[in-house]
Amino acid sequence: MDFTLSKEHQMLRTLFRDFAENEVKPLAEELDEEERFPVETVEKMKKYGFLGIPFPKEYGGQGCDTLAYIMCVEELSRVCATTGVIVSAHTSLGSNPIKQFGTEEQKQKYLVPLAKGEKLGAFGLTEAGAGTDASGQQTKALLEGDHYVLNGTKIFITNAGYADTYIIFAMTDKAKGNHGISAFIVEKDFPGFSVGKKERKMGIRGSATAELIMENCIVPKENLLGKEGQGFKIAMATLDGGRIGIAAQALGIAEGAFSETVAYVKERKQFGKPLAKFQNTQFVLADLKARIDAAQLLVYRAAIAKDTQERFSVESATAKLVAAETAMEVTTKCVQLMGGYGYTREYPVERMMRDAKITEIYEGTSEVQRMVISGAVLK
Amino acid sequence: MNIVVCIKQVPDTNEVKLDPKTGTLIREGVPSIINPDDKAGLEAALRLKDSMGAKVSVLSMGPPQADVALREALAMGADEAILITDRAFGGADTWATSSTLASAVKKLPFDLIITGRQAIDGDTAQVGPQIAEHLHLPNISYAEEIKVEGDSIIVKRQYEDRYHIIKAKMPCLITALAELNEPRYMTPMGIWDAYHEKEVKIWTLEDLDVDRANIGLKGSPTRVWKSFTKPLKAAGTVVNTDVQDSVEFLMDSLRSKFVL
């Protein structure tokens, strides 16, 4: 067992951190304040290959491993969780299912431009009545000759409105329950497809979160992903991978808040000495650092498991559960250590605390992760 | 077109801290970087490659750890990387360094040699021009703009209160300023390939045709009488906005440094 990062991963860290500090951090406050999607950052990330890190070169990707991609999400989220989730949703949710389940034609047509970053991807599973219980899908797909007709509404879709292709789940056979769900690759310009209401959120406010509306949306038969009835399996497999991305986002948020707070407590004086000289500060920071390190090991373990193991649901659930709860605890305690200033928008930790909360909710709530873990333990 | 770029791995002086008791630099744990002027020289070479096609070879003389700087150059887009390393080269001053580098450059095809103006850990600005002298080549220093015209190179050369436009026939050597350009980021693929597909060639004393009297500590005529740390001075920021915005910028900066 080797806990040292390889030289290439160390260099990747340098790259991602430099990019995050120079290109992403200066925008973070404004994106949050104005609820603005960072199109200019997406353009830069396309130029430098950040939108196809774990995909093979023959499909337009960078040919790196999952750990490389995870470190990118971690470093981006360290300064801006909005930017982190754009990459995570695009890569894990919008592109990976095509790599894993797509035909060669689908990979050439859709994965190549996604991996090159020429197109942005998204994923539509959640509905008003189907959140944690994904089997409650109301969106229907009916085969009519050479195409399917989709009807229904998806909600809370990350990258909605900015993505070019969406992996959409719909019932092709209601009677079969989970086994009646199918997955489709839907282009934003397909007839009958539109983007609905945009959500106003507590955190990750620069990330676009909106409804997708399909009204007699025509999807060519060849855009069925996998086979009819395989949708639930595709969704669950995709989320196993996606959770590692969100775990990395949570880890990055925790690291970012921690680093801001360490700098602050060395400068801020009370009772004639810097906060860092008080034992309460020292002990709280020690506890937070220990939790961050533990979370990082779990997140990296899950990333490596995705590349080396056939099943990695438990590793991925464990990483997300611990990283998300670490992000919430670390950011909350960092605000506390910084006191009144921590609560103001003059410092980024209040934003990080608001951003952290979503990591306990999306791509499987912490409760869902506990179900996955305990299911394996009690099997 | 063949371009040879010479780079040096240096400690990142932005990260260097002073020992409050002794006043000396704490080098331990300080990350190493490609010297900024050299990195701008590499970027200039890569831009020529992008615009007109060129093979970019990168040379560095240093200890085995300098491998990282060369991999970074490969990850930015250089075609070939060579590390010149041997215990015999240790302790070299600028004369011994330039003698060694010149003998390495001679082994490669080249139309243009680019070095940085000077390294942030030594500030001599001598190695580049000395390489040109060893190779009997024209040398243009302080390049802040570079253009290729036929078989010539046209360089805007920075001067204290003006600039010179200098044209030289290739082959020649230019020394680059960090202000020349904004170096590109590496790409994940570039990094991956730098470690998995490409190699850093190692040249030792045996590989070079160099007079042994001109290398390493023994071949270095320079005797250091005293070395001192330059007084630390942060880079200034010029704000060109109206009064209101400038004042806000200033107040924000002071607040972020906890001055206010």
XYZ file of C-alpha atoms in Angstrom, chain B:
260
model
C 12.926 25.070 -37.778
C 14.785 23.710 -34.742
C 14.647 25.629 -31.487
C 16.722 24.803 -28.426
C 15.516 26.266 -25.139
C 17.736 26.270 -22.052
C 15.923 26.235 -18.729
C 16.957 26.192 -15.084
C 15.097 24.758 -12.130
C 15.074 27.293 -9.287
C 13.464 27.572 -5.848
C 10.179 29.481 -6.020
C 11.317 32.688 -4.330
C 7.696 33.690 -3.726
C 7.539 30.754 -1.341
C 10.894 31.295 0.316
C 10.661 32.463 3.903
C 13.295 34.122 6.017
C 14.420 32.586 9.261
C 13.422 35.327 11.716
C 16.406 34.583 13.975
C 19.275 34.266 11.509
C 17.848 36.311 8.652
C 18.806 33.582 6.178
C 16.604 31.918 3.587
C 14.748 28.776 4.594
C 15.012 26.631 1.471
C 13.622 23.477 3.028
C 10.257 22.502 1.626
C 10.335 25.311 -0.920
C 8.816 24.145 -4.209
C 10.970 24.218 -7.319
C 9.817 25.927 -10.497
C 11.082 26.634 -13.983
C 12.888 29.990 -13.803
C 10.285 32.576 -14.943
C 12.408 34.168 -17.710
C 13.219 30.676 -19.043
C 9.559 29.688 -18.974
C 8.726 32.745 -21.074
C 11.481 31.652 -23.471
C 9.926 28.199 -23.682
C 6.501 29.728 -24.313
C 7.984 31.871 -27.098
C 9.438 28.728 -28.683
C 6.103 26.896 -28.378
C 4.296 29.833 -30.003
C 6.706 29.718 -32.934
C 6.026 25.980 -33.120
C 2.255 26.590 -33.110
C 2.395 29.307 -35.760
C 5.016 28.012 -38.182
C 5.992 24.519 -37.103
C 9.205 23.791 -35.221
C 10.871 21.145 -33.150
C 11.424 22.398 -29.628
C 14.219 20.752 -27.622
C 14.683 21.715 -24.008
C 18.004 21.479 -22.190
C 18.703 21.810 -18.520
C 21.882 21.367 -16.540
C 21.280 20.418 -12.943
C 20.921 17.673 -10.364
C 18.673 14.658 -11.124
C 15.706 16.455 -9.471
C 15.676 18.900 -12.409
C 13.897 16.074 -14.235
C 10.634 17.602 -12.958
C 11.301 20.926 -14.710
C 11.966 19.105 -17.970
C 8.810 16.993 -17.626
C 6.903 20.224 -17.088
C 8.394 21.552 -20.338
C 7.277 18.376 -22.104
C 3.808 18.749 -20.555
C 3.611 22.275 -21.977
C 4.378 20.921 -25.442
C 8.158 20.608 -25.920
C 9.187 17.757 -28.216
C 12.378 16.649 -26.569
C 13.984 17.076 -23.142
C 17.584 16.542 -22.148
C 19.016 16.673 -18.641
C 22.734 17.373 -18.456
C 23.787 15.941 -15.164
C 27.034 14.692 -13.707
C 28.813 15.156 -10.412
C 31.670 16.609 -12.454
C 29.440 19.581 -13.391
C 28.704 20.458 -9.741
C 29.684 23.872 -8.379
C 29.805 25.452 -11.820
C 29.828 29.235 -12.179
C 28.444 30.924 -15.286
C 31.577 30.221 -17.345
C 31.577 26.492 -16.571
C 27.784 26.310 -17.009
C 27.839 28.045 -20.377
C 30.791 25.911 -21.568
C 28.854 22.769 -20.661
C 25.548 23.949 -22.140
C 27.236 25.136 -25.350
C 28.816 21.718 -25.837
C 25.378 20.133 -25.414
C 23.684 22.574 -27.816
C 26.323 21.692 -30.445
C 25.064 18.110 -30.465
C 21.594 19.233 -31.547
C 20.361 20.749 -34.795
C 19.352 24.367 -34.131
C 18.294 27.556 -35.874
C 17.425 29.444 -32.737
C 18.560 29.149 -29.120
C 16.421 30.760 -26.438
C 17.501 31.210 -22.844
C 16.006 33.276 -20.072
C 17.582 36.626 -19.265
C 18.629 35.564 -15.775
C 17.723 33.107 -13.031
C 15.928 34.328 -9.922
C 18.355 32.449 -7.667
C 21.539 33.968 -9.087
C 20.599 37.056 -11.103
C 23.812 37.027 -13.168
C 22.301 37.217 -16.687
C 25.552 35.821 -18.053
C 24.880 32.236 -19.123
C 22.777 33.023 -22.214
C 25.204 35.524 -23.814
C 28.164 33.296 -22.889
C 26.615 30.338 -24.744
C 26.341 32.586 -27.813
C 30.018 33.527 -27.445
C 31.115 29.893 -27.154
C 29.181 29.069 -30.325
C 30.192 32.291 -32.169
C 26.586 33.280 -32.683
C 24.843 36.648 -32.684
C 23.051 37.296 -29.406
C 20.057 39.527 -28.673
C 19.257 39.947 -25.007
C 16.173 41.254 -23.126
C 13.676 40.131 -25.753
C 10.150 41.354 -25.107
C 8.802 40.523 -28.571
C 9.998 37.973 -31.119
C 9.119 37.649 -34.812
C 10.530 35.384 -37.484
C 11.020 36.825 -40.967
C 12.493 34.430 -43.504
C 15.844 33.277 -42.152
C 16.052 36.176 -39.693
C 14.678 36.948 -36.310
C 13.372 40.374 -35.311
C 13.425 41.148 -31.622
C 12.104 44.071 -29.635
C 14.843 44.503 -27.061
C 13.936 46.157 -23.790
C 16.057 49.081 -22.714
C 15.674 51.262 -19.654
C 13.753 54.132 -21.211
C 13.266 52.885 -24.771
C 13.434 49.763 -26.840
C 15.517 48.627 -29.776
C 14.285 46.668 -32.766
C 17.091 44.297 -33.684
C 17.250 41.946 -36.615
C 19.659 39.020 -36.709
C 20.200 36.198 -39.114
C 19.626 32.743 -37.706
C 21.241 30.757 -36.206
C 21.367 33.078 -33.227
C 20.620 33.225 -29.522
C 18.091 35.379 -27.723
C 17.527 35.865 -24.023
C 13.913 36.194 -22.979
C 12.237 38.371 -20.373
C 9.344 37.091 -18.278
C 7.345 40.010 -19.733
C 7.637 38.421 -23.184
C 4.398 36.480 -22.753
C 2.057 34.670 -20.404
C 3.207 31.034 -20.441
C 0.477 28.493 -21.139
C -0.703 25.969 -18.566
C 0.260 22.364 -18.953
C -2.579 20.016 -19.899
C -3.529 16.832 -18.045
C -2.699 14.862 -21.210
C 0.653 16.618 -21.498
C 1.532 15.674 -17.925
C 0.337 12.100 -18.385
C 2.362 11.666 -21.568
C 5.425 13.353 -20.056
C 5.566 10.532 -17.529
C 4.097 7.619 -19.499
C 5.093 8.143 -23.134
C 8.018 10.547 -23.305
C 11.477 10.402 -21.823
C 13.975 12.831 -20.398
C 17.313 11.957 -21.981
C 20.306 12.016 -19.659
C 23.634 13.351 -20.916
C 26.647 13.025 -18.662
C 30.233 14.224 -19.065
C 30.918 11.201 -21.284
C 28.306 12.359 -23.787
C 29.734 15.833 -24.255
C 32.746 17.120 -26.132
C 33.800 19.711 -23.577
C 37.195 20.740 -22.234
C 37.374 19.336 -18.695
C 39.251 22.423 -17.602
C 36.093 24.425 -18.232
C 33.551 22.486 -16.183
C 32.382 22.170 -12.603
C 33.863 23.887 -9.578
C 37.446 23.474 -10.837
C 36.602 25.057 -14.173
C 34.935 28.043 -12.517
C 37.072 31.183 -12.350
C 34.492 33.021 -10.232
C 35.300 33.261 -6.531
C 32.402 34.337 -4.365
C 33.517 36.990 -1.878
C 30.184 37.540 -0.192
C 26.598 36.673 -1.028
C 23.581 38.505 0.296
C 19.849 38.394 -0.017
C 18.219 41.077 -2.066
C 15.904 43.164 0.077
C 12.444 41.696 -0.380
C 10.190 43.837 -2.489
C 6.791 42.635 -3.610
C 5.774 43.262 -7.197
C 3.751 46.455 -7.401
C 0.293 46.628 -8.898
C -0.680 49.414 -11.245
C -4.336 50.347 -11.041
C -5.599 52.296 -14.015
C -9.184 52.948 -13.053
C -11.049 56.041 -11.945
C -10.480 57.484 -8.504
C -13.495 55.798 -6.909
C -12.542 52.300 -8.117
C -8.879 52.841 -7.320
C -9.664 53.834 -3.759
C -11.939 50.816 -3.369
C -9.189 48.572 -4.719
C -6.683 50.063 -2.300
C -9.028 49.726 0.680
C -9.824 46.103 -0.235
C -6.112 45.299 -0.515
C -5.373 46.861 2.855
C -8.262 45.012 4.432
C -7.200 41.679 2.934
C -3.756 42.184 4.460
C -5.362 43.059 7.788
C -3.767 46.517 7.737
C -7.228 47.996 8.345
